[in-house]
Short mmCIF file of C-alpha atoms and ligand atoms in Angstrom, two decimals:
data_model
loop_
_atom_site.label_atom_id
_atom_site.label_comp_id
_atom_site.label_asym_id
_atom_site.label_seq_id
_atom_site.Cartn_x
_atom_site.Cartn_y
_atom_site.Cartn_z
CA MET M 816 0.00 0.00 0.00
CA ASN M 817 1.18 3.48 -0.80
CA PHE M 818 1.10 5.13 2.60
CA CYS M 819 0.97 8.87 2.14
CA LEU M 820 2.05 11.01 5.08
CA THR M 821 2.21 14.44 3.54
CA HIS M 822 -1.25 15.01 2.08
CA GLU M 823 -4.87 14.47 3.00
CA GLN M 824 -6.59 11.43 1.52
CA THR M 825 -10.07 10.15 0.84
CA ILE M 826 -11.46 7.00 -0.78
CA ARG M 827 -11.87 6.80 -4.57
CA SER M 828 -15.57 5.84 -4.68
CA ALA M 829 -18.47 4.84 -2.45
CA VAL M 830 -18.45 1.45 -0.73
CA SER M 831 -21.05 -0.15 1.52
CA CYS M 832 -21.79 -3.07 3.84
CA VAL M 833 -24.56 -4.40 6.05
CA GLY M 834 -24.41 -5.79 9.56
CA VAL M 835 -25.77 -5.53 13.10
CA GLY M 836 -24.79 -3.27 15.99
CA LEU M 837 -22.80 -5.03 18.74
CA HIS M 838 -24.77 -3.46 21.60
CA SER M 839 -28.14 -2.64 20.01
CA GLY M 840 -28.38 -5.77 17.86
CA ALA M 841 -30.01 -3.41 15.32
CA PRO M 842 -29.57 -4.16 11.60
CA VAL M 843 -27.74 -1.37 9.78
CA HIS M 844 -26.62 -0.40 6.28
CA LEU M 845 -23.38 1.55 6.18
CA ARG M 846 -21.99 3.45 3.21
CA ILE M 847 -18.67 5.31 3.05
CA LEU M 848 -18.33 8.07 0.45
CA PRO M 849 -15.42 10.23 -0.69
CA ALA M 850 -15.28 13.76 0.75
CA ALA M 851 -13.48 16.98 -0.15
CA ALA M 852 -10.19 17.92 1.52
CA GLY M 853 -10.79 19.61 4.87
CA THR M 854 -14.09 17.78 5.52
CA GLY M 855 -12.83 15.35 8.16
CA ILE M 856 -14.99 12.33 9.02
CA VAL M 857 -18.71 13.15 9.06
CA PHE M 858 -21.54 10.73 9.89
CA HIS M 859 -25.04 11.03 8.42
CA ARG M 860 -28.11 9.25 9.85
CA THR M 861 -30.01 8.53 6.63
CA ASP M 862 -33.00 7.32 8.67
CA LEU M 863 -33.24 10.77 10.33
CA ASP M 864 -33.25 13.18 7.36
CA ASN M 865 -29.51 12.73 6.87
CA PHE M 866 -28.81 14.26 10.30
CA ARG M 867 -25.10 15.14 10.39
CA ILE M 868 -22.70 14.40 13.26
CA GLU M 869 -19.01 15.22 12.93
CA ALA M 870 -16.51 12.72 14.36
CA SER M 871 -15.10 15.21 16.83
CA SER M 872 -14.49 15.42 20.54
CA GLY M 873 -17.28 17.96 21.07
CA ASN M 874 -19.85 15.33 20.04
CA VAL M 875 -18.69 12.51 22.34
CA ALA M 876 -21.57 11.07 24.35
CA ARG M 877 -21.79 8.58 27.19
CA VAL M 878 -18.81 6.30 27.00
CA SER M 879 -18.73 2.93 28.68
CA TYR M 880 -18.18 -0.19 26.65
CA ALA M 881 -18.11 1.67 23.34
CA THR M 882 -17.61 5.22 22.12
CA SER M 883 -20.72 7.06 20.99
CA LEU M 884 -21.32 10.42 19.37
CA MET M 885 -24.38 12.51 20.16
CA LYS M 886 -25.64 15.79 18.81
CA LYS M 887 -29.05 17.34 19.61
CA GLY M 888 -30.17 14.00 21.07
CA VAL M 889 -29.24 11.98 17.96
CA LEU M 890 -26.89 9.09 18.69
CA ILE M 891 -24.29 7.25 16.67
CA SER M 892 -22.79 4.39 18.59
CA THR M 893 -19.64 2.27 18.47
CA THR M 894 -17.64 4.49 16.14
CA GLU M 895 -14.18 3.38 17.26
CA HIS M 896 -13.44 0.50 14.89
CA LEU M 897 -14.25 2.44 11.71
CA LEU M 898 -12.44 5.57 12.91
CA SER M 899 -9.47 3.38 13.81
CA ALA M 900 -9.40 1.96 10.26
CA PHE M 901 -9.50 5.49 8.82
CA ILE M 902 -6.48 6.58 10.91
CA GLY M 903 -4.61 3.35 10.19
CA MET M 904 -5.22 3.67 6.42
CA GLY M 905 -4.50 7.41 6.37
CA ILE M 906 -8.06 8.45 5.39
CA ASP M 907 -8.66 12.06 6.48
CA ASN M 908 -11.93 12.80 4.73
CA ALA M 909 -15.08 10.69 4.32
CA ILE M 910 -18.85 10.82 4.66
CA VAL M 911 -20.25 7.82 6.54
CA GLU M 912 -23.95 7.14 6.05
CA LEU M 913 -25.86 4.78 8.31
CA ASP M 914 -29.57 4.06 8.68
CA ASN M 915 -29.62 3.11 12.37
CA LEU M 916 -28.04 4.21 15.64
CA GLU M 917 -25.03 1.91 15.74
CA LEU M 918 -22.24 1.01 13.32
CA PRO M 919 -22.11 -2.66 12.28
CA ILE M 920 -19.75 -4.81 14.34
CA LEU M 921 -19.01 -7.14 11.36
CA ASP M 922 -16.30 -9.58 12.56
CA GLY M 923 -15.46 -7.55 15.69
CA SER M 924 -12.24 -6.09 14.20
CA ALA M 925 -11.39 -3.27 11.79
CA GLN M 926 -10.39 -5.69 9.03
CA PRO M 927 -13.72 -5.55 7.10
CA PHE M 928 -13.43 -1.73 6.98
CA VAL M 929 -9.81 -2.01 5.79
CA GLU M 930 -10.95 -4.38 3.02
CA MET M 931 -13.75 -2.02 1.97
CA ILE M 932 -11.24 0.84 1.67
CA HIS M 933 -8.81 -1.37 -0.25
CA ARG M 934 -11.61 -2.44 -2.62
CA VAL M 935 -12.29 1.12 -3.82
CA GLY M 936 -8.78 2.52 -3.29
CA ILE M 937 -7.36 5.65 -1.72
CA ARG M 938 -7.07 9.04 -3.41
CA ARG M 939 -4.42 11.56 -2.40
CA GLN M 940 -5.79 15.10 -2.20
CA ARG M 941 -4.08 18.43 -2.89
CA LYS M 942 -4.25 19.76 0.66
CA ALA M 943 -1.18 19.18 2.87
CA ARG M 944 -2.17 17.14 5.95
CA THR M 945 -2.06 19.11 9.20
CA TYR M 946 -0.75 17.11 12.15
CA LEU M 947 -1.20 17.77 15.82
CA ARG M 948 2.36 17.65 17.05
CA MET M 949 2.75 17.16 20.81
CA VAL M 950 5.30 19.57 22.28
CA ARG M 951 4.69 18.78 25.97
CA LYS M 952 3.72 15.56 27.71
CA ILE M 953 0.31 14.95 29.25
CA GLU M 954 -0.44 12.13 31.71
CA LEU M 955 -3.78 11.04 33.21
CA ARG M 956 -4.12 8.59 36.10
CA GLU M 957 -7.21 6.98 37.59
CA GLY M 958 -6.45 4.35 40.23
CA ASP M 959 -4.18 1.83 38.49
CA LYS M 960 -5.21 3.06 35.03
CA PHE M 961 -2.90 5.31 33.09
CA ILE M 962 -2.70 7.10 29.76
CA GLY M 963 -0.10 9.58 28.55
CA VAL M 964 1.16 11.19 25.36
CA TYR M 965 4.76 12.30 24.85
CA PRO M 966 6.40 14.42 22.17
CA ASP M 967 7.86 12.31 19.34
CA ASP M 968 8.53 12.60 15.61
CA VAL M 969 6.08 9.82 14.68
CA TYR M 970 2.74 8.52 15.96
CA SER M 971 3.14 5.37 18.05
CA VAL M 972 0.95 3.54 20.53
CA SER M 973 1.99 1.33 23.42
CA TYR M 974 -0.71 -0.49 25.40
CA SER M 975 -0.58 -2.79 28.42
CA ILE M 976 -3.41 -4.86 29.85
CA ASN M 977 -3.57 -7.21 32.80
CA PHE M 978 -6.61 -9.51 33.00
CA PRO M 979 -6.61 -12.24 35.66
CA HIS M 980 -7.48 -14.90 33.08
CA PRO M 981 -5.31 -17.88 32.03
CA GLU M 982 -5.55 -16.98 28.31
CA ILE M 983 -4.88 -13.24 28.73
CA GLY M 984 -2.78 -12.20 31.77
CA LYS M 985 -0.27 -9.41 31.15
CA GLN M 986 0.15 -8.29 27.56
CA THR M 987 1.96 -5.27 26.15
CA PHE M 988 2.02 -4.22 22.50
CA ARG M 989 3.83 -1.29 20.95
CA THR M 990 3.69 -0.17 17.34
CA PRO M 991 4.48 2.90 15.25
CA LEU M 992 1.59 3.94 13.00
CA THR M 993 3.21 6.16 10.42
CA ASN M 994 4.69 3.26 8.43
CA GLY M 995 1.55 1.37 7.42
CA SER M 996 1.94 -1.32 10.10
CA TYR M 997 -1.72 -0.89 11.15
CA VAL M 998 -3.02 -3.22 8.46
CA GLU M 999 -0.53 -5.98 9.30
CA GLU M 1000 -0.49 -5.75 13.06
CA ILE M 1001 -3.69 -4.19 14.38
CA ALA M 1002 -6.65 -4.25 12.00
CA ARG M 1003 -7.47 -7.96 12.39
CA ALA M 1004 -7.59 -7.99 16.20
CA ARG M 1005 -11.16 -8.66 17.39
CA THR M 1006 -13.09 -7.38 20.37
CA PHE M 1007 -13.56 -9.83 23.24
CA GLY M 1008 -15.96 -10.58 26.06
CA PHE M 1009 -16.56 -12.96 28.94
CA LEU M 1010 -19.49 -15.34 28.99
CA HIS M 1011 -19.95 -14.93 32.74
CA GLU M 1012 -20.48 -11.15 32.27
CA ALA M 1013 -22.88 -11.51 29.35
CA ASP M 1014 -26.17 -11.69 31.26
CA ALA M 1015 -25.43 -8.61 33.35
CA MET M 1016 -24.37 -6.70 30.25
CA ARG M 1017 -27.51 -7.69 28.35
CA GLN M 1018 -29.60 -6.43 31.24
CA GLN M 1019 -27.92 -3.04 30.79
CA GLY M 1020 -28.92 -3.06 27.12
CA LEU M 1021 -25.43 -4.02 25.94
CA ILE M 1022 -24.05 -6.73 23.61
CA ARG M 1023 -27.48 -7.63 22.16
CA GLY M 1024 -25.82 -8.22 18.80
CA ALA M 1025 -22.82 -10.18 20.12
CA SER M 1026 -22.11 -13.67 18.83
CA MET M 1027 -19.29 -16.16 18.37
CA GLU M 1028 -18.88 -14.64 14.86
CA ASN M 1029 -18.17 -11.07 15.98
CA ALA M 1030 -16.17 -11.37 19.21
CA ILE M 1031 -13.64 -13.58 20.95
CA VAL M 1032 -15.76 -15.22 23.65
CA LEU M 1033 -14.12 -16.53 26.84
CA ASN M 1034 -15.40 -18.39 29.85
CA ARG M 1035 -13.40 -18.40 33.09
CA GLU M 1036 -10.87 -20.91 31.70
CA LYS M 1037 -10.49 -20.56 27.96
CA VAL M 1038 -11.41 -19.09 24.59
CA LEU M 1039 -14.67 -20.71 23.43
CA ASN M 1040 -14.26 -19.91 19.73
CA PRO M 1041 -10.59 -20.47 18.83
CA PRO M 1042 -8.29 -19.97 17.06
CA LEU M 1043 -7.03 -16.52 18.02
CA ARG M 1044 -5.70 -14.42 15.13
CA PHE M 1045 -2.67 -13.37 17.21
CA ALA M 1046 -1.43 -14.87 20.49
CA ASP M 1047 -1.80 -11.37 21.98
CA GLU M 1048 -4.97 -10.45 20.06
CA PHE M 1049 -6.55 -8.95 23.22
CA VAL M 1050 -4.01 -6.17 23.71
CA ARG M 1051 -3.85 -5.55 19.97
CA HIS M 1052 -7.60 -4.89 20.01
CA LYS M 1053 -7.07 -2.35 22.81
CA VAL M 1054 -4.56 -0.59 20.54
CA LEU M 1055 -7.20 -0.63 17.77
CA ASP M 1056 -9.81 0.92 20.08
CA LEU M 1057 -7.38 3.56 21.37
CA ILE M 1058 -6.47 4.65 17.84
CA GLY M 1059 -10.18 4.92 17.01
CA ASP M 1060 -10.94 6.99 20.11
CA LEU M 1061 -7.97 9.33 19.60
CA ALA M 1062 -9.25 9.90 16.05
CA LEU M 1063 -11.82 12.19 17.69
CA ILE M 1064 -8.99 14.75 17.92
CA GLY M 1065 -9.75 15.22 14.22
CA LYS M 1066 -6.10 15.18 13.17
CA GLN M 1067 -3.31 12.66 12.96
CA ILE M 1068 -0.98 12.92 15.96
CA LEU M 1069 2.80 13.18 16.09
CA GLY M 1070 3.54 11.77 19.53
CA ALA M 1071 4.00 8.58 21.54
CA VAL M 1072 0.87 7.35 23.32
CA VAL M 1073 1.32 5.03 26.31
CA ALA M 1074 -1.72 3.39 27.95
CA ASP M 1075 -2.02 0.92 30.81
CA ARG M 1076 -5.44 -0.64 31.48
CA ALA M 1077 -7.19 2.47 30.22
CA GLY M 1078 -10.59 2.24 28.50
CA HIS M 1079 -12.92 4.25 26.27
CA ALA M 1080 -13.72 6.78 29.02
CA MET M 1081 -10.03 7.54 29.67
CA HIS M 1082 -9.23 7.60 25.96
CA THR M 1083 -11.90 10.22 25.30
CA ALA M 1084 -11.00 12.17 28.48
CA LEU M 1085 -7.46 12.40 27.07
CA VAL M 1086 -8.83 13.73 23.78
CA SER M 1087 -10.70 16.57 25.47
CA ARG M 1088 -7.75 17.43 27.73
CA ILE M 1089 -5.44 17.63 24.71
CA LEU M 1090 -7.84 19.79 22.71
CA ARG M 1091 -8.49 22.11 25.69
CA ASP M 1092 -4.80 22.80 26.39
CA ARG M 1093 -3.22 24.56 23.42
CA SER M 1094 0.17 24.64 25.18
CA LEU M 1095 0.50 20.84 24.69
CA TRP M 1096 0.74 20.85 20.89
CA ARG M 1097 1.06 22.81 17.72
CA GLU M 1098 -0.33 22.25 14.26
CA THR M 1099 2.16 21.45 11.57
CA THR M 1100 2.52 19.92 8.12
CA LEU M 1101 5.33 17.52 7.27
CA GLU M 1102 6.67 20.06 4.80
CA ASP M 1103 7.27 22.37 7.74
CA GLU M 1104 8.72 19.51 9.78
CA THR M 1105 11.10 17.89 7.31
CA ALA M 1106 13.25 21.00 7.36
CA GLU M 1107 14.01 20.19 11.02
CA ILE M 1108 13.66 16.45 11.50
CA PRO M 1109 15.85 13.98 9.57
CA ALA M 1110 13.82 10.92 10.77
CA LEU M 1111 10.78 12.20 8.94
CA VAL M 1112 12.66 12.88 5.73
CA SER M 1113 13.27 9.15 5.27
CA ALA M 1114 9.70 8.24 6.32
CA VAL M 1115 8.28 10.69 3.81
CA SER M 1116 10.56 9.76 0.96
CA VAL M 1117 9.64 6.05 1.09
CA SER M 1118 5.95 6.77 1.18
CA VAL M 1119 5.15 9.23 -1.59
ZN1 ZN K 1483 -13.26 -2.42 20.17
#
């Protein structure tokens, strides 16, 4: 794949899929369309007069097991896997139409979205991509949960989890994202859930669309629907979710993100803290940056 770092990108033509929402169980048609440079990612509820909700931090709603956007009482739920695929594939601009309140879960990973984007192709646009370059660190702590972002020349994510389960335990995964590794290393990692928590979650209106086909399902001892796609698929999925939640910043990041047992609520709290504090970052294009940073010169020259 030609991974462009310097310019904004969109998809070449419209592409669609059907599925059910993980939490709502609601059937949904989803269509992704190309969009002009500078648009960002914008959702449209086609069942509600094409009501428009921008994928931005200001529209983040209640966040528990999934990230949801809400504007004037209209909800769009479980946005993180698609937004993650957009960041991982370098898609800056797209219109996303859906005819229900929740995105389809498909196979529980971002891989089906990656394949949809591959099917129609990626178009480089004329506008230089503006990055949010971290210039100071920010760290958030909540009990034993942690998330921080540190200045760096590339975007990377490091995630650690620790589940007291024989098939999970301690896992850490670190990857840079500016070299196209998302597709190889992250996109295929599926969401996961525990059978012994399922009843309680259903009573809260969650996971009504969950099945053995769209999540790794575990009981107290083992995975009930093997094989895993990666030995450490669990932590890789957390990286996938984090990338999707940080996409709500609305720009690609230049910085190193480190997370330990965080979750959607901490991810989105980090987004609003970053956007609120202008002393943490500056906006830049890689044309501005390559004058100063040799590491980026080589990254840019292999990719365009
Ligand atoms: Zn997820």
